[in-house]
């Protein structure tokens, strides 16, 4: 069996460096940190990194063991002994190269790998003294390289088979590194607009600066790895389509991005977040910069984070930086916390309180649905459960209440189901992709690894899985590249490093009490799109614009009822828009946008020739189209545009389609000719009576029904929430099954954040993956109304700033 050689090719030159004597009795060097007061000023990195003097002391603590147990303990088998030996004589460039034989991410791993569980736990020095600070030394080598390296050398030859890596998290990234070095042509597909996966959206800048992710990913790009953002496998294209395009193997590294909920009353109140949404808004969308960044977040004065892992610590520490009194509530004791010890200590230093042996059982809101109180119960530890920890047992009669403005649920996550739902031949168990001993799934030449297989895990274990998958792919394809040059380490893109500063970073902006260091200009690794071109535009009303946008993959796959996520600019928030039409021949889609909030107003101002910063889709499930005889299509406002493809599809399926639509005035009626071409009958209502029935869509429904009492097979409604709710009540009276197309607040649009959750039939559903179409008679419209109003105040601020910036607020 062939294997994938991840080490440098060639015979090393004789070592002529002077020998140095280890000094293991020297004290382990403490990692310099910002003071707690400095940390709370903003998201600057807390750990400053070793000084040169500290490196000289720490590297000499290494015993240079003949049988280096630290190497075997490292999930990536980095030559720890080798790179520390090089650092002990001051050869930091060679130390970086030595690390790079096995890992392309020393800057990332030097910061977030749990060294204390692996190489440092195995360090023989640690049996009697403190182990060598391997992680801090690895980080120093990476940061030194970032400050001193020249430009990248030529990429290694890669003319072999094409391999697709789905997701740009740690598993896919290291697989890309191994495969590109062995001559494969590698493409990484990422659903979001920034690269790095959980590294970018899940880990705050104060633990892992964005420029570290950017530069170490750019290293892969300089080696020849291709990256495609805004591309969700299972939606934009299916697995089978990737094979049809010429990819010979596919790796699924989509992670565990589906958040767990507490399943208690009140968890859909305004102010209740999943950790994924909370961290994505702050880390990826930079909500801490609002209103300079368009994405808002509600962080009250009293924040409770539920959970005990690293995500809980990250959310709590962010809350402290936003000025909140923050408590971590954990249903077990301190000893059972799963977060890294240093993260727990940093949280405590920064003023986070801990409430152990307690859990929430109910959340309470005011008349507007805004969280203000929670009921909790005390716990006691019982028998050890399957996690290996004592199980928490509620203590009857110990309930108590506490005032709270924001709750963050950091209680775990499951694999995102998008690829699995779109690929029924993929074997799964409890939501996780099943693989064999080689890493292959139930589909030939489709491999998987990381959290999509394990469930929530760690960065370094995901990398280990990615490396194993790369070897399995190589064994399956058995590509033998021509004689290659030695695969020397490829330097990163040279940038200034704030991460190694000896003093706190000087902020360049202050917003809402949060200092913003320059390195957080863009979360993740942005990739400007080559497509997304606005081909044509026309105004339907002064505030409603029709666009034709270049989007060939979406045009090929979309179905009526599906939507997309867009960002018109790099600072815009992500908003959903229903697809109005698609032209496969032209490779374009049609969108209709109403200028309501800042992002939609910015979109309406685009002109032909402009480009959207991001365009992701098609998303959601298609509308339920079947032949039921007579179908009633109901729409209000801009919902008329979104109704068009659904009405057209119902008619094509053999139904008689009647469209009942509403507008405020005849001058605001849109797409009437197009709607009449799509439906058999079209009737209007206007609020001012200038066209059709004088009144609302519901008034029109009742007038129409008086003359049309025949059987209705189905109704489909889309538009403003009050209109959909009222229409659904009427069709309930009529006994007509009705679907409502919902458009709640979304962030990622892929099911990862849970921000779009709605209650349908008493169960919480995610509109972006389970919808957007739901049984209108089962939707909790009260809750939906409240949740869509969560950011009205913030939206007003953003809109006013936008209007002033374009001269509309004078």
XYZ file of N, CA and C in Angstrom, residues 82-229:
444
model
N 13.062 17.921 17.426
C 13.870 18.540 16.381
C 13.716 20.039 16.329
N 12.484 20.532 16.346
C 12.339 21.982 16.196
C 12.768 22.731 17.446
N 12.597 22.116 18.627
C 13.059 22.796 19.834
C 14.584 22.799 19.882
N 15.201 21.720 19.408
C 16.664 21.704 19.332
C 17.188 22.816 18.448
N 16.552 23.050 17.353
C 16.957 24.141 16.466
C 16.741 25.504 17.119
N 15.664 25.634 17.854
C 15.414 26.902 18.535
C 16.424 27.145 19.646
N 16.911 26.064 20.242
C 17.877 26.224 21.350
C 19.183 26.840 20.876
N 19.494 26.734 19.572
C 20.713 27.348 19.036
C 20.381 28.573 18.202
N 19.134 29.043 18.316
C 18.763 30.286 17.654
C 18.409 30.169 16.193
N 18.275 28.952 15.665
C 17.940 28.778 14.250
C 16.424 28.667 14.106
N 15.739 29.805 14.210
C 14.284 29.811 14.213
C 13.703 29.522 12.827
N 14.409 29.930 11.778
C 13.919 29.652 10.429
C 13.880 28.152 10.166
N 14.948 27.459 10.568
C 14.966 26.003 10.376
C 13.962 25.320 11.289
N 13.727 25.893 12.461
C 12.727 25.335 13.365
C 11.342 25.400 12.726
N 11.047 26.521 12.071
C 9.769 26.637 11.363
C 9.675 25.592 10.257
N 10.759 25.410 9.509
C 10.752 24.405 8.441
C 10.548 22.998 9.001
N 11.144 22.748 10.157
C 11.000 21.426 10.770
C 9.538 21.179 11.170
N 8.901 22.179 11.755
C 7.480 22.039 12.092
C 6.662 21.821 10.816
N 7.017 22.561 9.762
C 6.232 22.535 8.529
C 6.333 21.212 7.785
N 7.297 20.384 8.155
C 7.316 19.053 7.555
C 6.031 18.294 7.866
N 5.424 18.609 8.989
C 4.203 17.911 9.396
C 2.994 18.823 9.520
N 3.206 20.083 9.822
C 2.070 20.977 10.057
C 2.267 22.307 9.350
N 1.274 22.733 8.586
C 1.352 24.048 7.956
C 0.810 25.166 8.840
N 0.378 24.833 10.058
C -0.341 25.799 10.880
C 0.275 25.978 12.274
N 1.565 26.266 12.362
C 2.143 26.454 13.696
C 1.607 27.685 14.412
N 1.204 28.713 13.651
C 0.646 29.899 14.291
C -0.713 29.612 14.898
N -1.505 28.808 14.205
C -2.822 28.426 14.721
C -2.676 27.436 15.867
N -1.941 26.359 15.614
C -1.829 25.315 16.641
C -1.055 25.802 17.857
N -0.090 26.683 17.647
C 0.650 27.220 18.784
C -0.234 28.003 19.726
N -1.413 28.403 19.250
C -2.338 29.194 20.055
C -3.513 28.385 20.596
N -4.075 27.483 19.787
C -5.329 26.853 20.209
C -5.243 25.346 20.418
N -4.134 24.704 20.035
C -4.014 23.274 20.313
C -3.897 23.053 21.817
N -4.524 22.000 22.283
C -4.456 21.670 23.708
C -3.188 20.846 23.981
N -2.060 21.519 23.911
C -0.767 20.840 24.099
C -0.700 20.111 25.431
N -1.384 20.661 26.414
C -1.328 20.062 27.745
C -1.917 18.657 27.772
N -2.731 18.312 26.771
C -3.320 16.971 26.708
C -2.497 16.013 25.861
N -1.556 16.510 25.111
C -0.831 15.677 24.158
C 0.673 15.754 24.399
N 1.382 16.570 23.642
C 2.838 16.563 23.710
C 3.356 16.962 25.087
N 2.746 17.964 25.717
C 3.256 18.418 27.011
C 2.924 17.405 28.109
N 1.829 16.700 27.980
C 1.521 15.653 28.959
C 2.529 14.518 28.859
N 3.013 14.255 27.637
C 3.966 13.168 27.440
C 5.409 13.572 27.709
N 5.661 14.851 27.900
C 7.031 15.345 28.118
C 7.627 14.688 29.367
N 8.794 14.042 29.199
C 9.410 13.341 30.321
C 9.835 14.293 31.426
N 10.150 15.524 31.066
C 10.522 16.502 32.084
C 9.365 16.737 33.053
N 8.142 16.597 32.541
C 6.968 16.846 33.358
C 6.731 15.830 34.449
N 7.479 14.714 34.435
C 7.303 13.724 35.490
C 7.810 14.237 36.834
N 8.791 15.140 36.795
C 9.340 15.674 38.043
C 9.220 17.197 38.123
N 9.274 17.848 36.982
C 9.196 19.304 36.931
C 8.066 19.702 35.977
N 7.931 20.985 35.718
C 6.944 21.433 34.741
C 7.399 21.028 33.348
N 6.484 20.551 32.496
C 6.877 20.166 31.138
C 7.335 21.371 30.331
N 8.041 21.104 29.248
C 8.472 22.172 28.344
C 7.238 22.843 27.743
N 7.277 24.157 27.597
C 6.158 24.918 27.019
C 6.201 24.786 25.499
N 5.849 23.610 25.017
C 5.993 23.296 23.589
C 5.116 24.208 22.738
N 3.874 24.440 23.177
C 2.972 25.275 22.398
C 3.489 26.683 22.229
N 4.027 27.275 23.273
C 4.537 28.640 23.194
C 5.759 28.722 22.285
N 6.583 27.677 22.301
C 7.737 27.660 21.403
C 7.289 27.514 19.947
N 6.304 26.671 19.710
C 5.777 26.507 18.352
C 5.220 27.838 17.838
N 4.494 28.527 18.684
C 3.948 29.823 18.296
C 5.061 30.811 17.981
N 6.119 30.843 18.793
C 7.206 31.780 18.548
C 7.832 31.528 17.176
N 8.061 30.254 16.843
C 8.653 29.934 15.544
C 7.780 30.454 14.413
N 6.450 30.300 14.567
C 5.531 30.766 13.537
C 5.532 32.287 13.440
N 5.501 32.969 14.583
C 5.456 34.428 14.562
C 6.771 35.016 14.057
N 7.880 34.382 14.409
C 9.187 34.826 13.898
C 9.210 34.725 12.376
N 8.681 33.621 11.867
C 8.644 33.421 10.417
C 7.776 34.479 9.749
N 6.660 34.814 10.359
C 5.769 35.805 9.763
C 6.442 37.165 9.663
N 7.322 37.474 10.607
C 7.980 38.776 10.591
C 9.201 38.824 9.683
N 9.792 37.690 9.394
C 11.098 37.705 8.722
C 11.124 37.030 7.358
N 10.095 36.252 7.021
C 10.158 35.450 5.797
C 10.082 36.325 4.554
N 10.778 35.883 3.509
C 10.663 36.521 2.205
C 9.380 36.060 1.548
N 9.171 36.462 0.305
C 7.972 36.056 -0.417
C 7.937 34.565 -0.642
N 6.772 34.038 -0.972
C 6.625 32.593 -1.152
C 7.393 32.093 -2.365
N 7.987 30.908 -2.280
C 8.665 30.315 -3.430
C 7.644 29.756 -4.415
N 8.079 29.271 -5.563
C 7.134 28.678 -6.514
C 6.357 27.522 -5.882
N 5.127 27.367 -6.327
C 4.298 26.280 -5.817
C 4.865 24.940 -6.249
N 4.682 23.902 -5.434
C 5.135 22.570 -5.843
C 4.328 22.083 -7.042
N 4.873 21.187 -7.838
C 4.119 20.673 -8.989
C 2.833 19.992 -8.522
N 1.753 20.282 -9.217
C 0.494 19.608 -8.872
C -0.336 19.455 -10.145
N -0.147 18.347 -10.799
C -0.886 18.034 -12.017
C -1.638 16.732 -11.918
N -1.794 16.242 -10.699
C -2.430 14.946 -10.486
C -3.936 15.016 -10.470
N -4.582 13.989 -9.950
C -6.049 13.947 -9.894
C -6.624 15.109 -9.094
N -7.849 15.471 -9.436
C -8.530 16.563 -8.739
C -9.238 16.015 -7.499
N -9.063 16.716 -6.381
C -9.696 16.331 -5.119
C -10.467 17.525 -4.587
N -11.720 17.299 -4.182
C -12.567 18.341 -3.600
C -12.625 18.156 -2.094
N -12.382 19.212 -1.373
C -12.462 19.208 0.084
C -13.614 20.125 0.487
N -14.592 19.574 1.175
C -15.811 20.312 1.499
C -15.697 20.869 2.913
N -15.730 22.184 3.018
C -15.496 22.857 4.292
C -14.062 23.331 4.359
N -13.841 24.481 5.005
C -12.476 25.011 5.084
C -11.979 25.063 6.521
N -12.482 24.154 7.343
C -12.009 24.065 8.715
C -10.701 23.316 8.804
N -10.244 23.036 10.023
C -8.915 22.448 10.209
C -8.717 21.105 9.526
N -9.738 20.251 9.469
C -9.571 18.942 8.830
C -9.293 19.093 7.343
N -10.081 19.919 6.673
C -9.895 20.113 5.232
C -8.584 20.825 4.932
N -8.225 21.789 5.765
C -7.023 22.574 5.469
C -5.760 21.729 5.518
N -5.651 20.864 6.506
C -4.433 20.054 6.561
C -4.457 18.968 5.482
N -5.636 18.473 5.131
C -5.720 17.531 4.013
C -5.271 18.212 2.725
N -5.660 19.462 2.551
C -5.228 20.215 1.367
C -3.711 20.341 1.332
N -3.112 20.605 2.476
C -1.652 20.751 2.566
C -0.950 19.459 2.153
N -1.396 18.346 2.693
C -0.750 17.076 2.375
C -0.939 16.699 0.908
N -2.144 16.915 0.395
C -2.432 16.492 -0.973
C -1.741 17.378 -2.004
N -1.722 18.669 -1.779
C -1.082 19.561 -2.759
C 0.413 19.294 -2.816
N 1.020 18.934 -1.689
C 2.462 18.629 -1.691
C 2.770 17.340 -2.433
N 1.758 16.492 -2.557
C 1.996 15.234 -3.252
C 1.526 15.288 -4.704
N 1.211 16.472 -5.188
C 0.937 16.632 -6.604
C -0.519 16.637 -7.009
N -1.449 16.510 -6.046
C -2.862 16.527 -6.390
C -3.334 17.966 -6.657
N -4.364 18.088 -7.448
C -5.008 19.385 -7.671
C -6.173 19.498 -6.687
N -6.096 20.471 -5.824
C -6.984 20.528 -4.664
C -7.859 21.778 -4.718
N -9.165 21.581 -4.502
C -10.105 22.689 -4.381
C -10.851 22.554 -3.066
N -10.893 23.631 -2.307
C -11.608 23.670 -1.032
C -12.877 24.495 -1.220
N -14.020 23.932 -0.833
C -15.313 24.603 -0.958
C -15.796 25.033 0.427
N -16.119 26.310 0.567
C -16.555 26.860 1.843
C -17.908 27.559 1.680
N -18.850 27.255 2.603
C -20.192 27.832 2.511
C -20.213 29.309 2.894
N -19.397 29.714 3.848
C -19.394 31.101 4.298
C -18.478 31.947 3.421
N -18.430 33.255 3.722
C -17.617 34.147 2.913
C -16.181 34.232 3.401
N -15.905 33.721 4.587
C -14.547 33.728 5.114
C -14.044 32.310 5.295
N -12.755 32.109 5.047
C -12.173 30.780 5.160
C -11.701 30.507 6.583
N -11.635 29.226 6.917
C -11.153 28.827 8.237
C -12.156 28.022 9.032
N -13.423 28.006 8.606
C -14.421 27.244 9.339
C -14.523 27.696 10.777
N -14.523 26.745 11.700
C -14.671 27.066 13.118
C -13.546 27.955 13.619
N -12.385 27.908 12.973
C -11.288 28.788 13.369
C -11.686 30.250 13.222
N -12.494 30.540 12.185
C -12.876 31.916 11.894
C -14.142 32.344 12.612
N -15.186 31.489 12.598
C -16.452 31.923 13.194
C -16.560 31.543 14.661
N -15.787 30.544 15.109
C -15.976 30.044 16.458
C -14.979 30.528 17.485
N -13.774 30.902 17.062
C -12.717 31.268 18.009
C -12.470 32.771 17.937
N -12.562 33.472 19.055
C -12.417 34.932 19.033
C -11.005 35.383 18.672
N -10.928 36.618 18.204
C -9.650 37.228 17.875
C -8.724 37.285 19.082
N -9.283 37.415 20.275
C -8.402 37.525 21.441
C -7.714 36.215 21.776
N -8.156 35.117 21.150
C -7.440 33.837 21.266
C -6.680 33.497 20.003
N -7.257 33.814 18.852
C -6.649 33.482 17.572
C -6.879 34.641 16.612
N -5.905 35.527 16.468
C -6.088 36.693 15.594
C -6.410 36.299 14.160
N -7.265 37.109 13.542
C -7.707 36.801 12.181
C -6.542 36.765 11.197
N -5.506 37.597 11.411
C -4.424 37.616 10.420
C -3.589 36.346 10.483
N -3.617 35.641 11.597
C -2.912 34.353 11.662
C -3.623 33.343 10.765
N -4.960 33.291 10.862
C -5.723 32.405 9.979
C -5.483 32.797 8.526
N -5.589 34.082 8.258
C -5.442 34.565 6.882
C -4.100 34.151 6.294
N -3.038 34.392 7.029
C -1.710 34.135 6.472
C -1.424 32.646 6.319
N -1.881 31.849 7.267
C -1.592 30.420 7.140
C -2.480 29.763 6.086
N -3.663 30.305 5.844
C -4.451 29.827 4.714
C -3.850 30.327 3.398
N -3.378 31.561 3.386
C -2.731 32.082 2.180
C -1.501 31.269 1.807
N -0.894 30.670 2.786
C 0.231 29.792 2.499
C -0.211 28.645 1.601
N -1.374 28.076 1.894
C -1.906 27.006 1.047
C -2.232 27.536 -0.343
N -2.775 28.739 -0.388
C -3.103 29.320 -1.695
C -1.836 29.500 -2.529
N -0.756 29.939 -1.891
C 0.490 30.134 -2.626
C 1.071 28.808 -3.120
N 0.672 27.719 -2.469
C 1.115 26.401 -2.911
C 0.272 25.854 -4.062
N -0.838 26.527 -4.362
C -1.660 26.092 -5.478
C -3.040 25.599 -5.108
N -3.387 25.610 -3.824
C -4.736 25.191 -3.424
C -5.739 26.245 -3.873
N -6.830 25.802 -4.491
C -7.894 26.705 -4.924
C -8.975 26.747 -3.853
N -9.484 27.950 -3.574
C -10.546 28.125 -2.591
C -11.768 28.738 -3.259
N -12.932 28.166 -2.954
C -14.192 28.712 -3.449
C -15.116 28.954 -2.265
N -15.420 30.214 -2.013
C -16.325 30.561 -0.916
C -17.756 30.693 -1.443
